[in-house]
Tab-separated table of C-alpha atoms in Angstrom:
chain	number	residue	atom	x	y	z
A	152	MET	CA	90.571	-7.588	35.665
A	153	SER	CA	90.837	-11.277	35.025
A	154	ASN	CA	88.255	-13.285	33.020
A	155	ILE	CA	85.322	-14.399	35.145
A	156	PHE	CA	84.419	-17.246	32.819
A	157	PRO	CA	86.944	-19.662	31.399
A	158	LYS	CA	87.177	-19.930	27.652
A	159	VAL	CA	85.160	-23.149	27.569
A	160	ALA	CA	82.112	-21.175	28.716
A	161	ASN	CA	81.744	-19.932	25.137
A	162	LYS	CA	80.490	-23.376	24.209
A	163	VAL	CA	77.953	-23.660	27.029
A	164	PRO	CA	75.006	-22.004	25.230
A	165	GLY	CA	75.559	-24.384	22.330
A	166	TRP	CA	75.564	-27.380	24.601
A	167	ILE	CA	72.426	-26.194	26.326
A	168	MET	CA	70.691	-25.722	22.981
A	169	LEU	CA	71.786	-29.154	21.843
A	170	GLY	CA	70.675	-30.707	25.123
A	171	ILE	CA	67.226	-29.122	24.928
A	172	SER	CA	66.737	-30.163	21.316
A	173	LEU	CA	67.748	-33.732	22.048
A	174	LYS	CA	65.323	-33.820	24.965
A	175	VAL	CA	62.449	-32.333	22.951
A	176	LEU	CA	63.201	-34.686	20.106
A	177	ALA	CA	63.091	-37.692	22.424
A	178	ILE	CA	59.837	-36.561	24.045
A	179	VAL	CA	58.115	-35.852	20.729
A	180	ALA	CA	59.292	-39.163	19.319
A	181	ALA	CA	58.096	-41.002	22.418
A	182	ILE	CA	54.663	-39.323	22.305
A	183	TYR	CA	54.309	-40.067	18.615
A	184	TYR	CA	55.381	-43.651	19.042
A	185	TYR	CA	53.769	-44.557	22.360
A	186	MET	CA	50.698	-42.384	22.738
A	187	THR	CA	48.951	-43.214	19.476
A	188	PRO	CA	46.592	-46.185	18.919
A	189	SER	CA	49.239	-47.960	16.844
A	190	TYR	CA	50.915	-48.637	20.163
A	191	THR	CA	48.145	-48.367	22.752
A	192	ARG	CA	45.621	-50.581	20.963
A	193	ALA	CA	47.420	-52.667	18.343
A	194	GLY	CA	48.644	-55.964	19.684
A	195	TYR	CA	45.881	-56.401	22.274
A	196	GLN	CA	45.409	-60.154	22.509
A	197	PRO	CA	43.212	-61.054	25.475
A	198	VAL	CA	42.599	-64.557	26.770
A	199	GLN	CA	39.162	-65.666	25.600
A	200	PRO	CA	36.905	-67.961	27.635
A	201	VAL	CA	37.087	-70.511	24.806
A	202	PRO	CA	40.415	-70.849	22.947
A	203	PHE	CA	38.742	-70.582	19.545
A	204	ASP	CA	41.299	-70.988	16.759
A	205	HIS	CA	40.390	-68.998	13.641
A	206	SER	CA	43.248	-70.442	11.598
A	207	LEU	CA	41.923	-73.967	12.127
A	208	HIS	CA	38.276	-73.174	11.411
A	209	VAL	CA	39.016	-71.098	8.333
A	210	GLY	CA	42.136	-72.840	7.078
A	211	GLN	CA	41.242	-76.473	7.679
A	212	VAL	CA	37.452	-76.564	7.837
A	213	GLY	CA	37.043	-73.804	5.277
A	214	LEU	CA	34.368	-71.802	7.075
A	215	ASP	CA	33.359	-68.512	5.522
A	216	CYS	CA	33.515	-65.502	7.865
A	217	ARG	CA	29.765	-65.209	7.532
A	218	TYR	CA	29.049	-68.700	8.855
A	219	CYS	CA	29.607	-67.358	12.367
A	220	HIS	CA	29.557	-63.589	11.871
A	221	SER	CA	26.320	-64.051	10.036
A	222	PHE	CA	24.967	-60.520	10.147
A	223	VAL	CA	28.070	-58.640	9.138
A	224	ASP	CA	26.583	-58.003	5.695
A	225	ARG	CA	23.184	-56.876	6.991
A	226	SER	CA	23.872	-55.049	10.198
A	227	GLU	CA	26.044	-52.293	11.544
A	228	HIS	CA	27.219	-54.757	14.164
A	229	SER	CA	29.225	-57.821	13.209
A	230	ASN	CA	27.877	-60.405	15.602
A	231	VAL	CA	29.818	-62.843	17.680
A	232	PRO	CA	28.120	-66.197	17.067
A	233	SER	CA	25.641	-67.511	19.579
A	234	THR	CA	26.346	-70.837	21.255
A	235	ASN	CA	24.034	-72.773	18.955
A	236	THR	CA	26.291	-71.869	16.027
A	237	CYS	CA	29.196	-73.676	17.705
A	238	MET	CA	26.876	-76.533	18.560
A	239	ASN	CA	25.903	-77.084	14.925
A	240	CYS	CA	29.148	-79.068	14.667
A	241	HIS	CA	30.494	-79.469	18.177
A	242	GLU	CA	27.500	-81.314	19.494
A	243	VAL	CA	29.273	-84.233	17.784
A	244	ILE	CA	32.785	-83.189	16.811
A	245	GLN	CA	35.337	-82.987	19.644
A	246	LYS	CA	32.455	-82.899	22.060
A	247	ASP	CA	34.517	-84.069	25.019
A	248	SER	CA	37.327	-81.587	24.512
A	249	PRO	CA	37.933	-79.593	27.700
A	250	LYS	CA	38.364	-76.514	25.516
A	251	LEU	CA	34.656	-76.742	24.718
A	252	ALA	CA	33.519	-76.987	28.340
A	253	PRO	CA	32.361	-73.337	28.513
A	254	VAL	CA	30.389	-73.841	25.292
A	255	TRP	CA	28.586	-76.861	26.727
A	256	GLU	CA	27.989	-74.968	29.934
A	257	SER	CA	26.416	-72.150	27.954
A	258	HIS	CA	24.451	-74.613	25.817
A	259	ARG	CA	22.939	-76.279	28.867
A	260	SER	CA	22.249	-73.202	30.957
A	261	GLY	CA	21.356	-70.695	28.265
A	262	GLU	CA	23.789	-68.193	29.722
A	263	PRO	CA	25.952	-66.463	27.139
A	264	ILE	CA	29.672	-67.070	26.774
A	265	GLU	CA	31.439	-63.914	27.873
A	266	TRP	CA	33.810	-63.271	24.982
A	267	VAL	CA	36.263	-60.446	25.451
A	268	LYS	CA	35.710	-57.669	22.958
A	269	ILE	CA	38.941	-56.722	21.208
A	270	HIS	CA	38.035	-54.119	18.591
A	271	LYS	CA	36.183	-51.276	20.237
A	272	THR	CA	35.416	-48.105	18.391
A	273	PRO	CA	34.753	-45.137	20.662
A	274	ASP	CA	31.079	-44.760	21.478
A	275	TYR	CA	30.764	-41.597	19.386
A	276	VAL	CA	31.860	-43.461	16.253
A	277	TYR	CA	29.040	-45.015	14.287
A	278	PHE	CA	30.859	-47.603	12.228
A	279	ASN	CA	28.632	-49.739	10.044
A	280	HIS	CA	29.988	-53.139	8.994
A	281	SER	CA	27.393	-53.851	6.325
A	282	VAL	CA	28.020	-50.716	4.266
A	283	HIS	CA	31.715	-51.521	4.184
A	284	VAL	CA	31.607	-55.227	3.281
A	285	ASN	CA	28.830	-54.658	0.741
A	286	ARG	CA	30.919	-52.009	-1.022
A	287	GLY	CA	34.107	-53.977	-1.412
A	288	ILE	CA	35.982	-53.280	1.814
A	289	SER	CA	37.313	-56.554	3.118
A	290	CYS	CA	37.512	-57.715	6.729
A	291	VAL	CA	41.272	-57.904	6.340
A	292	HIS	CA	41.718	-54.134	5.992
A	293	CYS	CA	40.681	-53.421	9.566
A	294	HIS	CA	41.114	-56.772	11.305
A	295	GLY	CA	44.248	-58.146	9.660
A	296	ASN	CA	44.638	-61.756	8.615
A	297	VAL	CA	42.280	-63.186	11.224
A	298	ASP	CA	42.054	-66.336	9.087
A	299	GLU	CA	45.649	-67.104	10.059
A	300	MET	CA	45.419	-66.182	13.747
A	301	GLU	CA	45.327	-68.858	16.403
A	302	VAL	CA	44.488	-66.275	19.030
A	303	VAL	CA	42.999	-63.093	17.665
A	304	TRP	CA	44.751	-59.833	18.326
A	305	HIS	CA	44.052	-56.198	17.510
A	306	ASP	CA	46.097	-55.913	14.343
A	307	LYS	CA	45.565	-52.403	12.997
A	308	SER	CA	45.542	-49.101	14.846
A	309	LEU	CA	41.914	-48.248	13.949
A	310	SER	CA	42.706	-44.635	14.668
A	311	MET	CA	40.846	-41.871	12.880
A	312	ALA	CA	43.850	-41.346	10.607
A	313	PHE	CA	43.555	-45.019	9.680
A	314	CYS	CA	39.898	-44.563	8.674
A	315	LEU	CA	40.578	-41.395	6.722
A	316	GLU	CA	43.451	-42.914	4.797
A	317	CYS	CA	40.944	-45.186	3.086
A	318	HIS	CA	38.025	-42.735	3.048
A	319	ARG	CA	40.179	-40.323	1.053
A	320	ASN	CA	41.465	-42.912	-1.425
A	321	PRO	CA	38.957	-45.760	-1.542
A	322	GLU	CA	40.233	-47.004	-4.915
A	323	GLN	CA	43.488	-48.063	-3.291
A	324	PHE	CA	41.753	-50.386	-0.850
A	325	ILE	CA	38.558	-51.514	-2.517
A	326	ARG	CA	38.050	-54.944	-4.056
A	327	PRO	CA	35.277	-56.764	-5.931
A	328	VAL	CA	32.310	-57.475	-3.659
A	329	GLU	CA	32.551	-61.244	-4.187
A	330	ASP	CA	36.147	-61.272	-2.896
A	331	VAL	CA	35.470	-59.363	0.310
A	332	TYR	CA	35.547	-62.494	2.481
A	333	ASP	CA	38.573	-63.981	0.729
A	334	LEU	CA	41.220	-62.601	3.046
A	335	LYS	CA	44.040	-63.865	0.843
A	336	TRP	CA	42.858	-61.962	-2.220
A	337	GLU	CA	45.517	-59.953	-4.025
A	338	PRO	CA	44.606	-57.285	-6.569
A	339	THR	CA	45.550	-57.886	-10.176
A	340	GLN	CA	47.428	-55.233	-12.108
A	341	GLU	CA	44.313	-54.597	-14.184
A	342	TRP	CA	42.225	-54.080	-11.069
A	343	LEU	CA	44.675	-51.564	-9.669
A	344	GLU	CA	44.889	-49.651	-12.930
A	345	THR	CA	41.264	-49.427	-13.994
A	346	GLY	CA	39.005	-51.885	-12.138
A	347	ALA	CA	39.080	-50.241	-8.753
A	348	ALA	CA	38.366	-46.754	-10.040
A	349	GLU	CA	35.491	-48.100	-12.148
A	350	PHE	CA	34.119	-49.929	-9.129
A	351	VAL	CA	34.266	-46.770	-7.027
A	352	HIS	CA	32.400	-44.929	-9.767
A	353	ASN	CA	29.824	-47.613	-10.594
A	354	TYR	CA	28.978	-48.497	-7.017
A	355	LYS	CA	28.867	-44.809	-6.111
A	356	VAL	CA	31.372	-45.305	-3.331
A	357	LEU	CA	31.414	-41.893	-1.690
A	358	PRO	CA	33.086	-42.336	1.679
A	359	PRO	CA	32.238	-39.346	3.851
A	360	GLU	CA	35.069	-37.131	5.002
A	361	SER	CA	32.896	-34.777	7.012
A	362	CYS	CA	32.660	-35.179	10.788
A	363	SER	CA	29.029	-36.183	10.748
A	364	GLY	CA	29.764	-39.083	8.420
A	365	CYS	CA	30.964	-41.097	11.400
A	366	HIS	CA	30.393	-38.946	14.499
A	367	ARG	CA	26.925	-38.273	15.797
B	245	MET	CA	80.592	-34.316	31.853
B	246	ILE	CA	78.945	-34.075	28.431
B	247	ARG	CA	79.827	-37.638	27.795
B	248	THR	CA	78.031	-38.679	30.979
B	249	ILE	CA	74.933	-36.743	29.961
B	250	LEU	CA	74.897	-38.407	26.549
B	251	ILE	CA	75.284	-41.831	28.121
B	252	VAL	CA	72.410	-41.120	30.508
B	253	TYR	CA	70.325	-39.887	27.549
B	254	VAL	CA	70.931	-43.081	25.610
B	255	LEU	CA	70.299	-45.217	28.690
B	256	ILE	CA	66.956	-43.498	29.320
B	257	ILE	CA	65.914	-44.213	25.729
B	258	ILE	CA	66.984	-47.844	26.035
B	259	ALA	CA	65.158	-48.161	29.361
B	260	THR	CA	61.967	-46.628	27.911
B	261	VAL	CA	62.006	-48.896	24.880
B	262	SER	CA	62.740	-51.990	26.935
B	263	ILE	CA	59.919	-51.219	29.369
B	264	LEU	CA	57.309	-50.081	26.839
B	265	GLY	CA	58.344	-52.317	23.955
B	266	PHE	CA	57.453	-51.779	20.341
B	267	ARG	CA	54.284	-51.056	18.409
B	268	GLY	CA	52.209	-54.143	17.733
B	269	ASP	CA	53.729	-56.202	20.539
B	270	LYS	CA	51.199	-58.749	21.764
B	271	THR	CA	49.805	-57.937	25.153
B	272	ARG	CA	47.031	-59.300	27.320
B	273	LYS	CA	46.563	-55.998	29.040
B	274	GLU	CA	43.526	-53.998	28.085
B	275	PRO	CA	44.347	-50.970	25.928
B	276	LEU	CA	45.107	-47.861	27.890
B	277	TYR	CA	42.983	-44.848	27.079
B	278	LEU	CA	45.179	-41.819	27.585
B	279	PHE	CA	42.452	-39.370	26.683
B	280	PRO	CA	39.208	-41.197	27.428
B	281	ASP	CA	37.014	-38.208	26.493
B	282	MET	CA	33.626	-39.779	25.735
B	283	ASP	CA	34.992	-43.030	24.345
B	284	ARG	CA	32.959	-45.133	26.745
B	285	GLN	CA	29.486	-43.808	27.305
B	286	SER	CA	26.811	-45.184	29.563
B	287	LYS	CA	24.795	-46.743	26.795
B	288	PHE	CA	24.113	-50.306	25.759
B	289	HIS	CA	25.640	-51.932	22.735
B	290	PRO	CA	24.627	-54.846	20.523
B	291	GLN	CA	25.528	-58.104	22.284
B	292	GLY	CA	26.650	-56.030	25.217
B	293	GLU	CA	26.309	-56.538	28.913
B	294	ASN	CA	23.371	-55.294	30.908
B	295	PRO	CA	23.382	-55.941	34.645
B	296	PHE	CA	19.642	-55.289	34.852
B	297	TYR	CA	18.765	-58.713	33.462
B	298	ASP	CA	19.429	-62.084	35.050
B	299	ASN	CA	21.572	-63.457	32.248
B	300	LYS	CA	23.276	-60.051	31.852
B	301	MET	CA	22.437	-60.004	28.160
B	302	ASP	CA	21.616	-56.676	26.621
B	303	ASP	CA	19.805	-58.281	23.693
B	304	ARG	CA	16.336	-59.529	24.507
B	305	LEU	CA	14.336	-62.258	22.846
B	306	PRO	CA	10.987	-61.309	21.323
B	307	VAL	CA	8.168	-61.337	23.844
B	308	ILE	CA	6.293	-64.642	23.806
B	309	ASN	CA	3.111	-64.669	21.730
B	310	THR	CA	4.111	-61.623	19.731
B	311	ILE	CA	5.149	-61.405	16.123
B	312	PRO	CA	7.549	-58.822	14.711
B	313	ARG	CA	6.088	-56.036	12.657
B	314	GLY	CA	8.810	-56.273	10.072
B	315	ASN	CA	12.237	-54.778	9.923
B	316	GLU	CA	11.403	-51.430	8.385
B	317	LEU	CA	13.685	-48.739	9.610
B	318	GLU	CA	11.008	-46.101	9.412
B	319	LEU	CA	8.915	-46.353	12.561
B	320	ALA	CA	6.254	-44.265	10.896
B	321	VAL	CA	5.840	-47.013	8.299
B	322	VAL	CA	5.814	-49.892	10.764
B	323	PHE	CA	3.254	-48.299	13.043
B	324	SER	CA	1.082	-46.712	10.406
B	325	GLU	CA	-2.577	-47.662	10.528
B	326	ASP	CA	-2.686	-49.325	7.131
B	327	TYR	CA	0.589	-51.198	7.569
B	328	SER	CA	0.391	-54.691	6.215
B	329	ALA	CA	3.322	-57.023	6.472
B	330	GLU	CA	2.599	-59.115	3.419
B	331	ASP	CA	5.672	-61.252	3.891
B	332	LEU	CA	4.806	-62.005	7.491
B	333	LEU	CA	1.258	-62.994	6.603
B	334	ASN	CA	2.388	-65.268	3.772
B	335	VAL	CA	2.095	-68.624	5.528
B	336	GLU	CA	3.807	-70.596	2.805
B	337	LEU	CA	6.752	-68.212	2.667
B	338	GLN	CA	7.169	-68.328	6.425
B	339	THR	CA	6.494	-71.964	7.251
B	340	GLY	CA	6.905	-73.999	4.061
B	341	ARG	CA	3.348	-75.321	4.377
B	342	ASP	CA	0.400	-74.491	2.180
B	343	ALA	CA	-3.037	-73.447	3.374
B	344	ALA	CA	-4.043	-77.066	4.019
B	345	GLY	CA	-0.999	-77.647	6.203
B	346	GLU	CA	0.786	-79.844	3.646
B	347	TRP	CA	4.390	-79.252	2.569
B	348	ALA	CA	4.501	-76.655	-0.151
B	349	THR	CA	5.304	-78.035	-3.578
B	350	ASP	CA	5.833	-74.713	-5.322
B	351	PHE	CA	7.981	-71.698	-4.579
B	352	PRO	CA	6.413	-68.694	-2.826
B	353	ILE	CA	9.207	-66.511	-4.246
B	354	ASP	CA	10.033	-65.593	-7.816
B	355	VAL	CA	12.279	-68.199	-9.350
B	356	THR	CA	14.941	-66.254	-11.199
B	357	ARG	CA	18.599	-66.605	-11.992
B	358	ASP	CA	19.427	-63.963	-9.360
B	359	VAL	CA	17.641	-65.937	-6.678
B	360	ILE	CA	19.549	-69.108	-7.581
B	361	GLU	CA	22.810	-67.138	-7.454
B	362	MET	CA	21.855	-65.805	-4.036
B	363	GLY	CA	20.988	-69.342	-2.969
B	364	LYS	CA	24.412	-70.489	-4.105
B	365	VAL	CA	26.144	-67.803	-2.024
B	366	LYS	CA	24.152	-68.764	1.059
B	367	TYR	CA	24.508	-72.500	0.413
B	368	ASP	CA	28.268	-72.196	0.061
B	369	ILE	CA	28.490	-70.327	3.371
B	370	PHE	CA	26.080	-72.227	5.571
B	371	CYS	CA	25.415	-75.634	4.008
B	372	ALA	CA	28.541	-76.636	2.102
B	373	VAL	CA	30.443	-76.833	5.389
B	374	CYS	CA	28.753	-80.186	6.026
B	375	HIS	CA	26.863	-81.156	2.864
B	376	GLY	CA	29.760	-80.331	0.564
B	377	LEU	CA	29.907	-77.842	-2.290
B	378	ALA	CA	28.254	-80.380	-4.599
B	379	GLY	CA	25.623	-81.399	-2.049
B	380	ASN	CA	26.903	-84.964	-1.913
B	381	GLY	CA	27.465	-85.005	1.853
B	382	GLN	CA	31.252	-85.095	1.571
B	383	SER	CA	33.169	-82.401	3.450
B	384	VAL	CA	35.861	-81.770	6.031
B	385	VAL	CA	33.233	-81.806	8.741
B	386	THR	CA	31.850	-85.206	7.730
B	387	SER	CA	35.393	-86.567	7.659
B	388	LYS	CA	35.678	-85.509	11.312
B	389	GLY	CA	32.713	-87.643	12.298
B	390	LEU	CA	29.591	-85.533	11.877
B	391	PRO	CA	27.451	-87.319	9.292
B	392	ALA	CA	25.643	-85.083	6.800
B	393	ALA	CA	22.963	-86.050	4.317
B	394	ASN	CA	23.779	-86.631	0.669
B	395	LEU	CA	21.269	-84.211	-0.803
B	396	LEU	CA	21.575	-85.781	-4.243
B	397	LEU	CA	19.834	-88.993	-3.148
B	398	GLN	CA	16.412	-89.834	-4.507
B	399	ASN	CA	14.595	-89.386	-1.184
B	400	PHE	CA	15.716	-85.765	-1.012
B	401	ILE	CA	14.803	-85.237	-4.651
B	402	ASP	CA	11.348	-86.539	-3.786
B	403	GLN	CA	10.923	-84.307	-0.761
B	404	PRO	CA	8.541	-81.408	-1.309
B	405	HIS	CA	10.177	-77.957	-1.393
B	406	GLY	CA	8.452	-77.040	1.859
B	407	GLU	CA	9.991	-79.944	3.756
B	408	ILE	CA	13.505	-78.908	2.756
B	409	TYR	CA	12.605	-75.356	3.720
B	410	ASN	CA	11.467	-76.609	7.117
B	411	THR	CA	14.725	-78.512	7.613
B	412	ILE	CA	16.718	-75.372	6.859
B	413	ALA	CA	14.628	-73.269	9.218
B	414	TYR	CA	14.386	-75.672	12.159
B	415	GLY	CA	17.036	-78.344	11.603
B	416	LYS	CA	16.597	-82.095	11.533
B	417	ASN	CA	18.259	-84.941	13.421
B	418	LEU	CA	21.833	-83.751	14.043
B	419	MET	CA	21.482	-80.672	11.875
B	420	GLY	CA	20.945	-77.431	13.752
B	421	ALA	CA	18.435	-74.766	12.804
B	422	TYR	CA	19.558	-72.142	10.319
B	423	GLY	CA	16.488	-69.986	10.655
B	424	ASP	CA	18.440	-67.521	12.753
B	425	LYS	CA	20.978	-67.027	9.981
B	426	LEU	CA	18.786	-67.027	6.881
B	427	SER	CA	15.697	-64.962	6.209
B	428	PRO	CA	12.659	-66.778	4.737
B	429	GLU	CA	13.532	-65.538	1.231
B	430	GLU	CA	17.105	-66.755	1.629
B	431	ARG	CA	15.944	-70.159	2.860
B	432	TRP	CA	13.774	-70.524	-0.227
B	433	ALA	CA	16.710	-69.446	-2.381
B	434	VAL	CA	18.789	-72.208	-0.803
B	435	VAL	CA	16.003	-74.731	-1.490
B	436	LEU	CA	16.096	-73.583	-5.080
B	437	TYR	CA	19.862	-74.004	-5.280
B	438	VAL	CA	19.635	-77.485	-3.745
B	439	ARG	CA	17.180	-78.313	-6.540
B	440	ALA	CA	19.696	-76.941	-9.029
B	441	LEU	CA	22.430	-79.164	-7.573
B	442	GLN	CA	20.169	-82.203	-7.751
B	443	ARG	CA	19.238	-81.423	-11.334
B	444	ALA	CA	22.867	-80.900	-12.277
B	445	ASN	CA	23.788	-84.264	-10.787
B	446	GLN	CA	21.143	-85.987	-12.913
B	447	GLY	CA	22.278	-84.304	-16.074
B	448	THR	CA	22.983	-86.378	-19.170
B	449	MET	CA	24.689	-85.682	-22.480
B	450	GLU	CA	21.371	-84.528	-23.926
B	451	ASP	CA	21.302	-81.646	-21.452
B	452	VAL	CA	24.520	-80.147	-22.785
B	453	PRO	CA	23.765	-77.553	-25.470
B	454	ASP	CA	25.439	-78.334	-28.779
B	455	GLY	CA	27.482	-75.147	-28.710
B	456	MET	CA	28.911	-76.001	-25.312
B	457	LYS	CA	30.065	-79.523	-26.127
B	458	ARG	CA	33.188	-78.433	-27.949
B	459	GLU	CA	34.012	-75.929	-25.224
B	460	LEU	CA	33.796	-78.689	-22.622
B	461	GLY	CA	35.819	-81.093	-24.793
B	462	ILE	CA	33.144	-83.784	-25.085
């Protein structure tokens, strides 16, 4: 009786195994890379009704974040400024610029400017801005260097893993309260070694890790 | 045969990456929710949209001819029978005018170092943009053509506290109102800090404590 299978058939199971593992590897890698918020949400940069340039207003004019987002330190919600905030300066400065036309339109009619919301937490997440900025968590941790952005984009993943990374080790991310709005602040060696841990202790920073801390 | 399969494998990976791109790539497309679960619920958010109202704004203005009953979080406190909003009933604190309707010349808040510090924080955020960090009316904004008052001038030194408070709350000439950004206590703290700036500008050698002179090199 002659051999039914040629000798090369001995290798077939190996090839099949290798093929399946390569396929599984590719699928797992693709899911990890493409189906997490680091890919799906980060980088979202919508066109806004007014081409407001953060880098100009912060870098050149020197506005503090709180000039426009005036309730970030008192409210869960960090507000988008109302039209009259823009008009405090732009009633005079660059008033004929076509970029400001929607602002004037809103100023005259009283209708709001429809800004496109970029950072959206899911509706079952109760994120509170004021407790974070008042306990030494800077805007830059979640929003990136908005002070250098001409057009704002979604910089960080803002996934739950992202939140927990900091909630588990606040001393690695925390900074002195007075430097929260200085997005270019860099920690000193002393701060990293002792300051941050002291701050976490003295300010009783106890970030919740239980579900109900954020989900209600 | 195996070679072909490997080539196809690599090509599929290249095709996927070239279509889907990399993490953090800028896109104008709205984020895709692969598992929407209850991410977007039918509830209204701060500054959100509400089709029920004409201007589609979710946030409503206070009803005309009503006054807020404070910002207490506990409803039981706000609506208790003996609730008294002392701050709201303090005319001078709220309006900058005394009982006779004249500009207040004293402070309805405690004048402490902490309050001045708080005034400095608020001044540096909201006022320094135009009036300058020193209050002298020199800033980037004024260099762009929006004139701002030099708060160190005598006529502002002579203004009663209440008048400055009123300007902060309601604006004056080209200056917009800042009452929506600063609570009454914060406005008074800013008035206090403006006074501190004016005083500092009028300082003389006699004001410098002896111990400090060497430190300052004078």
